[in-house]
CSV table of C-alpha atoms in Angstrom, one decimal:
chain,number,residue,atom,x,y,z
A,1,UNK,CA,-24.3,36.1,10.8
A,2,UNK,CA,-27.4,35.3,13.2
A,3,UNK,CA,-29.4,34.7,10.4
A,4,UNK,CA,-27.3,32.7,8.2
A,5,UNK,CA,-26.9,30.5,11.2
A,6,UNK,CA,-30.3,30.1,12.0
A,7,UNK,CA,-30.9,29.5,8.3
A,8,UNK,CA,-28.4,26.4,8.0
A,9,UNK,CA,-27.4,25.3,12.0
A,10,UNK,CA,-23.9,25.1,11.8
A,11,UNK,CA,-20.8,26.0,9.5
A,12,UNK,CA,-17.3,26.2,9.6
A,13,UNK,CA,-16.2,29.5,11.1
A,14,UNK,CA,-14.4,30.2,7.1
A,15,UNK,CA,-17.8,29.5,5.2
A,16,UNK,CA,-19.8,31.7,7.7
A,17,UNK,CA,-17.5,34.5,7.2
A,18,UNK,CA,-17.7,34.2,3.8
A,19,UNK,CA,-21.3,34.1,3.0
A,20,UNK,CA,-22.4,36.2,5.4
A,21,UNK,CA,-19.8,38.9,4.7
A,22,UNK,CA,-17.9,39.5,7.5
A,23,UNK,CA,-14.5,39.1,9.0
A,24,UNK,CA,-13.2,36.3,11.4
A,25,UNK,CA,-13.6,38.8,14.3
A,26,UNK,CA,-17.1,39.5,13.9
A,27,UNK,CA,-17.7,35.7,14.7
A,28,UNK,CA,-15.7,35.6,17.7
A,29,UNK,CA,-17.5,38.6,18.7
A,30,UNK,CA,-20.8,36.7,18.9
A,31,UNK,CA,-19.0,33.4,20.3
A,32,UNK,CA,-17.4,36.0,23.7
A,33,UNK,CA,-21.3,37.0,24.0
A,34,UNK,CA,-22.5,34.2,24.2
A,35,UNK,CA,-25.1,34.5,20.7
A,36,UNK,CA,-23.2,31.6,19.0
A,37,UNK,CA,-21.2,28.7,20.2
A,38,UNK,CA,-17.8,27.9,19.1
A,39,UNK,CA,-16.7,23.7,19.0
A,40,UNK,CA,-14.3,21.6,16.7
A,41,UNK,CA,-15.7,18.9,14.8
A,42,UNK,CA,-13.7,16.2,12.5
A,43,UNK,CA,-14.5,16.3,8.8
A,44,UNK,CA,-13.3,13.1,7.2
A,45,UNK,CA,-12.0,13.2,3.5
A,46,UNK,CA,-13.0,10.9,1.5
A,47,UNK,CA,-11.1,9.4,-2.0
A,48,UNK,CA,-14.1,8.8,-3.6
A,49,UNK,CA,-17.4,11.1,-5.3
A,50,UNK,CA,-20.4,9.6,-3.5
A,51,UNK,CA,-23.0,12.1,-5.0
A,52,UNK,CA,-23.0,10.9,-8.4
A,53,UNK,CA,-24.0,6.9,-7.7
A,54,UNK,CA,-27.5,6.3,-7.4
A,55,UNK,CA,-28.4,3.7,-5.2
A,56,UNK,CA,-29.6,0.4,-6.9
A,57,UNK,CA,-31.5,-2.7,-5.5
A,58,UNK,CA,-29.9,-5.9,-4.7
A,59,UNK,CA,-29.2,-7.8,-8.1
A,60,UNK,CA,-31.4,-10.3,-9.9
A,61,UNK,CA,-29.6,-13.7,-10.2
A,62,UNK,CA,-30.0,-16.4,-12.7
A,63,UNK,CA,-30.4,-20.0,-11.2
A,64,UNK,CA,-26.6,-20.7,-11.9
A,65,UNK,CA,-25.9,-17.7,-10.3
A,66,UNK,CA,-27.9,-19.0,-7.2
A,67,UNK,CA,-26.6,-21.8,-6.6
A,68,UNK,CA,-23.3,-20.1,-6.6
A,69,UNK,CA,-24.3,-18.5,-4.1
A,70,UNK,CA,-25.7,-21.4,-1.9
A,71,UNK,CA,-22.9,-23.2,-2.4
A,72,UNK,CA,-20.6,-20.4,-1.0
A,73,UNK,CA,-22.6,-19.3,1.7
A,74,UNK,CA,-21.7,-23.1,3.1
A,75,UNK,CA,-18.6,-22.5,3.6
A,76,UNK,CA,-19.9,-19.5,6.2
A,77,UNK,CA,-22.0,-21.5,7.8
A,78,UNK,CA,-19.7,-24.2,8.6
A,79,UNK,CA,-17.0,-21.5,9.3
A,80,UNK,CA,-13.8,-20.1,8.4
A,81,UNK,CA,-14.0,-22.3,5.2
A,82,UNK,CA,-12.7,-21.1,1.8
A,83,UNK,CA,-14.4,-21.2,-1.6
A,84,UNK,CA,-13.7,-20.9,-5.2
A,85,UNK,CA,-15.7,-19.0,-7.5
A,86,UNK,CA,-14.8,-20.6,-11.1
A,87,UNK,CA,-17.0,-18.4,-13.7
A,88,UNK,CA,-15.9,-17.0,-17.5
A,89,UNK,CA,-15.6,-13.9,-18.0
A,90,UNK,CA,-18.9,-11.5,-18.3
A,91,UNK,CA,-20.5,-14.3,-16.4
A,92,UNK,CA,-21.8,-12.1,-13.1
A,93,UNK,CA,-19.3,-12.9,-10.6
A,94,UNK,CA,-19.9,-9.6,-9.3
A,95,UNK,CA,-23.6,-9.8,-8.7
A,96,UNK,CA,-22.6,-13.3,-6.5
A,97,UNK,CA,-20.2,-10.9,-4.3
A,98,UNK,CA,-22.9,-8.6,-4.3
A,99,UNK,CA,-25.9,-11.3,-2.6
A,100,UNK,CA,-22.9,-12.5,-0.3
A,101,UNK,CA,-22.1,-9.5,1.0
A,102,UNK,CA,-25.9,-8.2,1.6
A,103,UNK,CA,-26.0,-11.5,3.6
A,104,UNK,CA,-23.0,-11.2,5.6
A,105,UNK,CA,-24.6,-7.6,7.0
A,106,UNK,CA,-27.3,-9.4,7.5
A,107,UNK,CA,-26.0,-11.5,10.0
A,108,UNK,CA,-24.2,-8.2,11.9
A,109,UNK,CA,-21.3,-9.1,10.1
A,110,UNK,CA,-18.7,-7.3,7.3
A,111,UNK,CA,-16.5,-7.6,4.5
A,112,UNK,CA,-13.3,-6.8,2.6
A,113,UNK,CA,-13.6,-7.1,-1.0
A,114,UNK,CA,-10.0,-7.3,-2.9
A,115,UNK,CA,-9.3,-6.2,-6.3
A,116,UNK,CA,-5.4,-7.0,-8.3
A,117,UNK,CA,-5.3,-3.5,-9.4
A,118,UNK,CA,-5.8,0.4,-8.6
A,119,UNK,CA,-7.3,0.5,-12.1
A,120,UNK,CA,-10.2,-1.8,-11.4
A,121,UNK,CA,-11.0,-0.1,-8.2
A,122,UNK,CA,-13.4,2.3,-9.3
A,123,UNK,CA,-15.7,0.5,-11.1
A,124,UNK,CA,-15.9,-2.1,-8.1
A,125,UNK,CA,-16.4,0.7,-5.5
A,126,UNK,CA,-19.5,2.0,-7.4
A,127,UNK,CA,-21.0,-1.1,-7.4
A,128,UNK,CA,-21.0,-1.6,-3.9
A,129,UNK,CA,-21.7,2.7,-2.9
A,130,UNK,CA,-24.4,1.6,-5.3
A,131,UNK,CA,-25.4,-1.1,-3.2
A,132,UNK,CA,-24.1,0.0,0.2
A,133,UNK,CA,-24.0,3.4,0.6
A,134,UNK,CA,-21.6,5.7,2.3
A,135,UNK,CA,-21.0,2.9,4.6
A,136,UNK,CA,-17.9,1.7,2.0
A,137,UNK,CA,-14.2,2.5,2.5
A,138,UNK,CA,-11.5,2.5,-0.2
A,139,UNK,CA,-8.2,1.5,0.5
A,140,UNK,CA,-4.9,1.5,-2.1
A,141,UNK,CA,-1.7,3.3,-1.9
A,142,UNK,CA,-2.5,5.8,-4.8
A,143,UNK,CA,-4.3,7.9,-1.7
A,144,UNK,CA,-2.8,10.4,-0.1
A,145,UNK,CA,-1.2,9.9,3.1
A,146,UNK,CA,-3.8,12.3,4.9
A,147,UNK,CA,-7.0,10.3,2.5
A,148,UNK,CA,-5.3,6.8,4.2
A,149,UNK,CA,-5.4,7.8,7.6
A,150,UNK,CA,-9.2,9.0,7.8
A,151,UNK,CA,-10.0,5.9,6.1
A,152,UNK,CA,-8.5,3.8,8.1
A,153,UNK,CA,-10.8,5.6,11.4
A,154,UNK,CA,-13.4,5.3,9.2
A,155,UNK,CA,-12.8,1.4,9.4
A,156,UNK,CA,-11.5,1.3,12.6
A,157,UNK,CA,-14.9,3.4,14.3
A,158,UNK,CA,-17.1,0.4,13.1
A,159,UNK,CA,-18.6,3.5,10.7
A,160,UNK,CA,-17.9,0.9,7.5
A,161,UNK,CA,-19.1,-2.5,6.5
A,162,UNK,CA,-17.7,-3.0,3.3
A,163,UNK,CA,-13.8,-1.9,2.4
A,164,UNK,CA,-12.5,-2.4,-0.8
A,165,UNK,CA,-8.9,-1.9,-2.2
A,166,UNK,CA,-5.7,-3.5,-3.1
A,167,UNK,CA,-3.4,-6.1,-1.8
A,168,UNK,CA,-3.1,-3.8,1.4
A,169,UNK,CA,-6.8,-3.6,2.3
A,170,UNK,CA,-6.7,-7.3,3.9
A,171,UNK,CA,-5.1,-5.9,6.7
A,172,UNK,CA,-8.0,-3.4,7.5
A,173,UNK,CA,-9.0,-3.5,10.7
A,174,UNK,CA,-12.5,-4.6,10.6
A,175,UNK,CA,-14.0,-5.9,13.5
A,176,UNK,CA,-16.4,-9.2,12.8
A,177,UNK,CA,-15.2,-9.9,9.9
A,178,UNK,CA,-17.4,-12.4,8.0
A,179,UNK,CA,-16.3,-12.0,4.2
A,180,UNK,CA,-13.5,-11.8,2.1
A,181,UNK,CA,-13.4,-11.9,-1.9
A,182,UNK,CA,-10.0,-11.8,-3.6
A,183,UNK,CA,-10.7,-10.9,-7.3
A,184,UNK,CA,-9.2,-12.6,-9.7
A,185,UNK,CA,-7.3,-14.3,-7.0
A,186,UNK,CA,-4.5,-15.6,-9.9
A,187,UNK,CA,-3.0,-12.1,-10.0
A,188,UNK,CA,0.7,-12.0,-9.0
A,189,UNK,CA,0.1,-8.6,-7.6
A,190,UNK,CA,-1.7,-10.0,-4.9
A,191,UNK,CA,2.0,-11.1,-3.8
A,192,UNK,CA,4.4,-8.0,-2.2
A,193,UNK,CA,7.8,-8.3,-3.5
A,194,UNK,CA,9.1,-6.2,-0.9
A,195,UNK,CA,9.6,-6.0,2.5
A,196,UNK,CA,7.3,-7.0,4.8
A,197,UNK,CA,6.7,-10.2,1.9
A,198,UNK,CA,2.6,-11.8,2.0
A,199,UNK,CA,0.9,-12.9,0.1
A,200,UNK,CA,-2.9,-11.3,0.5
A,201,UNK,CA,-4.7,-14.3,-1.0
A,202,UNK,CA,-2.6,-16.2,2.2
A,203,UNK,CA,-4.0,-13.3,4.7
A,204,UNK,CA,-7.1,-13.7,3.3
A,205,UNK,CA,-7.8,-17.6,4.3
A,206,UNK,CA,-6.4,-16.8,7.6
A,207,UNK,CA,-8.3,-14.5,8.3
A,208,UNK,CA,-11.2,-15.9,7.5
A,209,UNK,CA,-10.5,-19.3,8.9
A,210,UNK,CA,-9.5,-17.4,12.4
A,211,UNK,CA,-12.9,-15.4,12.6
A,212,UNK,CA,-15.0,-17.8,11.4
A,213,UNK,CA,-16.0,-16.4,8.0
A,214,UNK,CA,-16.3,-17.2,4.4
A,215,UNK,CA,-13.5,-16.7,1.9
A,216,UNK,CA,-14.0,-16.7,-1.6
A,217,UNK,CA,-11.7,-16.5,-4.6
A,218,UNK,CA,-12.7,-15.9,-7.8
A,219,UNK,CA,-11.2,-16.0,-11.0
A,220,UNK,CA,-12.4,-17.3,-14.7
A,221,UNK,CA,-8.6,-18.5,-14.6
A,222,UNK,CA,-8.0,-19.8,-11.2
A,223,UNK,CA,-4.4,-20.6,-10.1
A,224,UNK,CA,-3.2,-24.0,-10.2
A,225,UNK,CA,-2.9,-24.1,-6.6
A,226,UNK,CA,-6.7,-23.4,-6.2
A,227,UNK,CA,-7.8,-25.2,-8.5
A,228,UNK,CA,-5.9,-28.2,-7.3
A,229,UNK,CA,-7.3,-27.8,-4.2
A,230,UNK,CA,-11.2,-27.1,-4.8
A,231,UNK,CA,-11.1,-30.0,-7.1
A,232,UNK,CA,-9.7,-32.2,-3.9
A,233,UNK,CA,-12.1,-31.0,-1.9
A,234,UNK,CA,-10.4,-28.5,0.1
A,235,UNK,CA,-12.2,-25.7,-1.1
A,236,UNK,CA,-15.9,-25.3,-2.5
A,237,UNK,CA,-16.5,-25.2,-5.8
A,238,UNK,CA,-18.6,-22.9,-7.4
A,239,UNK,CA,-18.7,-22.5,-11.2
A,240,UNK,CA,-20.7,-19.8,-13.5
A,241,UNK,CA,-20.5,-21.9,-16.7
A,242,UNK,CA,-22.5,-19.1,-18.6
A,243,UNK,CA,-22.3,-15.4,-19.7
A,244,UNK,CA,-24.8,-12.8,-17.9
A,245,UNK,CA,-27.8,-12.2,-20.3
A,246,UNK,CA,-27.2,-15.6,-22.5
A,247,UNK,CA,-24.6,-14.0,-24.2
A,248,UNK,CA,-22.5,-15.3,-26.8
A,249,UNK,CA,-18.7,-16.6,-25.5
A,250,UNK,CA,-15.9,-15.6,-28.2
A,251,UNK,CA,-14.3,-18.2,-30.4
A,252,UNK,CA,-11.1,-19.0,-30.0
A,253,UNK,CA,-8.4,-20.0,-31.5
A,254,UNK,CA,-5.6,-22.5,-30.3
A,255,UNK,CA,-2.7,-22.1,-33.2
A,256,UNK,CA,0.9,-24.4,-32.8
A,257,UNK,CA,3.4,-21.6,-33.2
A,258,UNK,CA,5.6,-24.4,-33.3
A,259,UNK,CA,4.6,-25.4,-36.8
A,260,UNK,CA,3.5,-22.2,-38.2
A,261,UNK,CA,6.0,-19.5,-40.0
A,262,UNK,CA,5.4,-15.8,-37.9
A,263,UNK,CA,4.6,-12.9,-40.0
A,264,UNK,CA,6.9,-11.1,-37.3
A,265,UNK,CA,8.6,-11.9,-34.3
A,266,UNK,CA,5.6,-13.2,-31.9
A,267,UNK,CA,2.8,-12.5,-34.0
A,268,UNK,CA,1.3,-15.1,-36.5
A,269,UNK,CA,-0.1,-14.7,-40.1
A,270,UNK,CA,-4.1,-16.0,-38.4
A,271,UNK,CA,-3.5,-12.7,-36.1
A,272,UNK,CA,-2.0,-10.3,-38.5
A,273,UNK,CA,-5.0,-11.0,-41.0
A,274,UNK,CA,-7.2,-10.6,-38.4
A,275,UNK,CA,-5.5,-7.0,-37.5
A,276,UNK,CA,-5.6,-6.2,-41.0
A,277,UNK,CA,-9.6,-6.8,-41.0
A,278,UNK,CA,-10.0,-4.7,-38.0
A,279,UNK,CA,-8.1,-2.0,-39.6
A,280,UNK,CA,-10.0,-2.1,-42.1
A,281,UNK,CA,-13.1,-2.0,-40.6
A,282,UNK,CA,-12.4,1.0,-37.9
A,283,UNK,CA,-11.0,2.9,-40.8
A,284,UNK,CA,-14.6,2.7,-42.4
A,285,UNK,CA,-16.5,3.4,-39.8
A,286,UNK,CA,-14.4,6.7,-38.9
A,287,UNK,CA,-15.4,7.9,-42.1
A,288,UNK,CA,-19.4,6.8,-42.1
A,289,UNK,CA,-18.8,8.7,-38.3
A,290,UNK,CA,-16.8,11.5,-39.4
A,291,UNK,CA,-14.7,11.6,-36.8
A,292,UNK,CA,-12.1,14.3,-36.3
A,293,UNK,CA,-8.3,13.1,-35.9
A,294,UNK,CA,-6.0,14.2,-33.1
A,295,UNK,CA,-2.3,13.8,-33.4
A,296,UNK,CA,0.5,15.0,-30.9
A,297,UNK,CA,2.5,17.6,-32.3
A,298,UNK,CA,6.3,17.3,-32.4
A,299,UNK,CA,6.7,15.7,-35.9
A,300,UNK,CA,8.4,12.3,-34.3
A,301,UNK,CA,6.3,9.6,-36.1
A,302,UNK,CA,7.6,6.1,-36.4
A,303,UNK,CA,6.0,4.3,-39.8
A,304,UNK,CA,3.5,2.4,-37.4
A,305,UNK,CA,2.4,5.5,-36.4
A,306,UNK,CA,2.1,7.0,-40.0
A,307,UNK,CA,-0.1,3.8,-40.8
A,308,UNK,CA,-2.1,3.2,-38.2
A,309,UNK,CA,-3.1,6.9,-36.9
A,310,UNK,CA,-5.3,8.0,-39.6
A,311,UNK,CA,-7.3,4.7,-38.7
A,312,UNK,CA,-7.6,4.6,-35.4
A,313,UNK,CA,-7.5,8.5,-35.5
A,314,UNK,CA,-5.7,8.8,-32.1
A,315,UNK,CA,-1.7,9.2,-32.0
A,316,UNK,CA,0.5,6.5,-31.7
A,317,UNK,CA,1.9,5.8,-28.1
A,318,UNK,CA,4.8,4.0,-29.5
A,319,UNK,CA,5.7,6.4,-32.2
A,320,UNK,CA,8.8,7.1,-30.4
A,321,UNK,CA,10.3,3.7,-31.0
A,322,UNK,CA,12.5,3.0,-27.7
A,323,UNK,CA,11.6,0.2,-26.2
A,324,UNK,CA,14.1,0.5,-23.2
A,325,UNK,CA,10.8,2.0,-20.9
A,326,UNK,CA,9.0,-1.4,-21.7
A,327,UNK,CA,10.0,-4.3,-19.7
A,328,UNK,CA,11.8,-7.3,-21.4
A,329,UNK,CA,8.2,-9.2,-21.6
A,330,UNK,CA,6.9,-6.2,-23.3
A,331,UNK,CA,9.5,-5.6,-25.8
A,332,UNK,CA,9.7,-8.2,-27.9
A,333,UNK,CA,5.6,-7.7,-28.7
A,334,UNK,CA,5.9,-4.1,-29.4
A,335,UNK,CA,8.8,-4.5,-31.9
A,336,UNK,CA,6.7,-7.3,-33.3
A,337,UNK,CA,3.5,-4.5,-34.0
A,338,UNK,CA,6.1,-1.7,-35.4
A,339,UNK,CA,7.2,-4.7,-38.0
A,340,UNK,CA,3.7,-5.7,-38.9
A,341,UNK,CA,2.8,-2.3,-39.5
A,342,UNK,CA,5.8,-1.8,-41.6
A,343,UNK,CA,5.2,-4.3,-43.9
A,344,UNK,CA,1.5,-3.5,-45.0
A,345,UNK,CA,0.8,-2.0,-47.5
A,346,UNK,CA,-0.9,1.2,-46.6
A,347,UNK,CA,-0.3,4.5,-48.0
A,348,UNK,CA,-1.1,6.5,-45.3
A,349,UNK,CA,-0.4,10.3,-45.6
A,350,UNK,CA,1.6,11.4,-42.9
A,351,UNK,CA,-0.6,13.5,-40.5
A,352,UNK,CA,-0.4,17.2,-39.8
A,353,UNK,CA,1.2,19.0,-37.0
A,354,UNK,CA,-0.7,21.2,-34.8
């Protein structure tokens, strides 16, 4: 035990006694005479895997991106102001939060960085472990109770300048406060339905406005009620006209359902040809690929599922056709697909059970 411990320092009293061999009373033995020392420490869990992001520099902007940026950091300047990042998607909105919030810690400052749902929290956090370090929190209710808590000291220490997370993370309590970004701030989610009601895009611009610091929402679909107010004047205005890289923005199509028969209940002949080219096309490259096909076994396949899963090669999640789990915005679109399917004419074997 002596010389494990003068090997590594310190260990729990459980890790010592396990690589060295011994039992808990052979610790507390050395402890009573006074050979080792005995002391609690706090060890903080933490919801997310720090090891695997390598640390990156600050990211290169293009001149549109720039100005963005200038004509953000205004609104901190003048204080408490609030600020509307308009940019299409893929355009580099992130790399803008990115320079604003290597700015804001700059000045001694921090930030909170909002995101609509648990899904897209990951990929936003390892942006910013990849810019800031260990010195980002996470907060959304998928944690644990227990994960929750030692965040929340983590924030409340001053041991944290960034904090990213749901609707709920705008009421971390971070002292000097100098940022916020509300992601794709047109999100309904940002608005709690239930008791206590808020709205965090609401919190946010007090917040801000109250300590003196910059909000920005962002959005390549802003709300009417921003946009309303940046065109006004109320807000700042900063737009990202251009995709990341010069890339290409997709076409698009604007089709009058009014005047145009549906192939099935809400989807149009211009999108059921195009689903019938993409079939087409996945189905050949599976076989230039060779992929293998994996199907659920059970032997409950709905026709859609008998069509479509020797393309795609993946099962079916709606080959149990109840639609009483889908909401009644969902509904009428899935029973749509089953129909489409239904009516093609594909003469797809029926896949094997295993």
């Amino acid at each position: 035990v002596y010389e494990l411990l003068e090997q590594v320092g310190c260990g729990s009293i459980r890790e010592i006694c396990y690589f060295a061999g011994v039992t808990r009373g052979v610790v507390e033995k050395l402890v009573q005479q006074g050979i080792a020392e005995a002391y609690e420490q706090e060890v903080l869990r933490t919801p997310v895997s720090r090891e695997t992001v390598l640390p990156e520099p600050p990211p290169a902007l293009t001149e549109e991106q720039s100005a963005a940026v200038e004509t953000l950091w205004q609104g901190f300047a003048e204080g408490g102001r609030t600020g509307l990042l308009y940019g299409v998607t893929g355009s580099g909105k992130t790399a803008v939060y990115l320079t604003l919030a290597h700015r804001i810690l700059a000045e001694g400052r921090r930030c909170i960085v909002l995101v609509p749902e648990i899904s897209l929290t990951p990929q936003t956090i390892r942006r910013f472990l990849a810019a800031f370090g260990r010195r980002v929190a996470v907060m959304h209710s998928a944690l644990s109770l227990s994960e929750r808590l030692d965040e929340y000291k983590r924030i409340r220490r001053g041991e944290v300048d960034v904090v990213v997370g749901t609707r709920s993370a705008v009421f971390a309590p971070v002292e000097k406060l100098g940022l916020i970004i509300v992601d794709e701030e047109q999100e309904h989610t940002y608005r709690s339905e239930k008791a206590p009601r808020y709205d965090a895009g609401e919190i946010a611009r007090l917040r801000a406005r109250r300590q003196g610091g910059l909000c920005v929402l962002a959005s390549a679909t802003p709300s009417i009620e921003t946009a309303y107010r940046a065109e006004k004047g109320e807000y700042l205005l900063a737009k990202l006209t251009h995709r990341y890289g010069g890339a290409p923005l997709p076409d698009v199509t604007i089709l009058d359902l009014r005047e145009r028969a549906m192939a099935a209940e809400a989807l149009s002949e211009e999108l059921c040809e195009e689903l019938m080219q993409n079939l087409a096309a996945i189905r050949t490259l599976k076989r230039e690929l060779k992929v293998p096909f994996l199907f659920l076994s059970g032997g409950r396949y709905c026709r859609m599922h008998r069509a479509i899963g020797p393309y795609l090669g993946v099962c079916c999640w709606l080959c149990v056709e109840r639609y009483d789990t889908f909401s009644s915005r969902e509904q009428p679109l899935l029973r749509a697909m089953h129909t489409v399917v239904e009516n093609l004419d594909l003469t797809a074997p029926r896949p094997t059970d295993f």
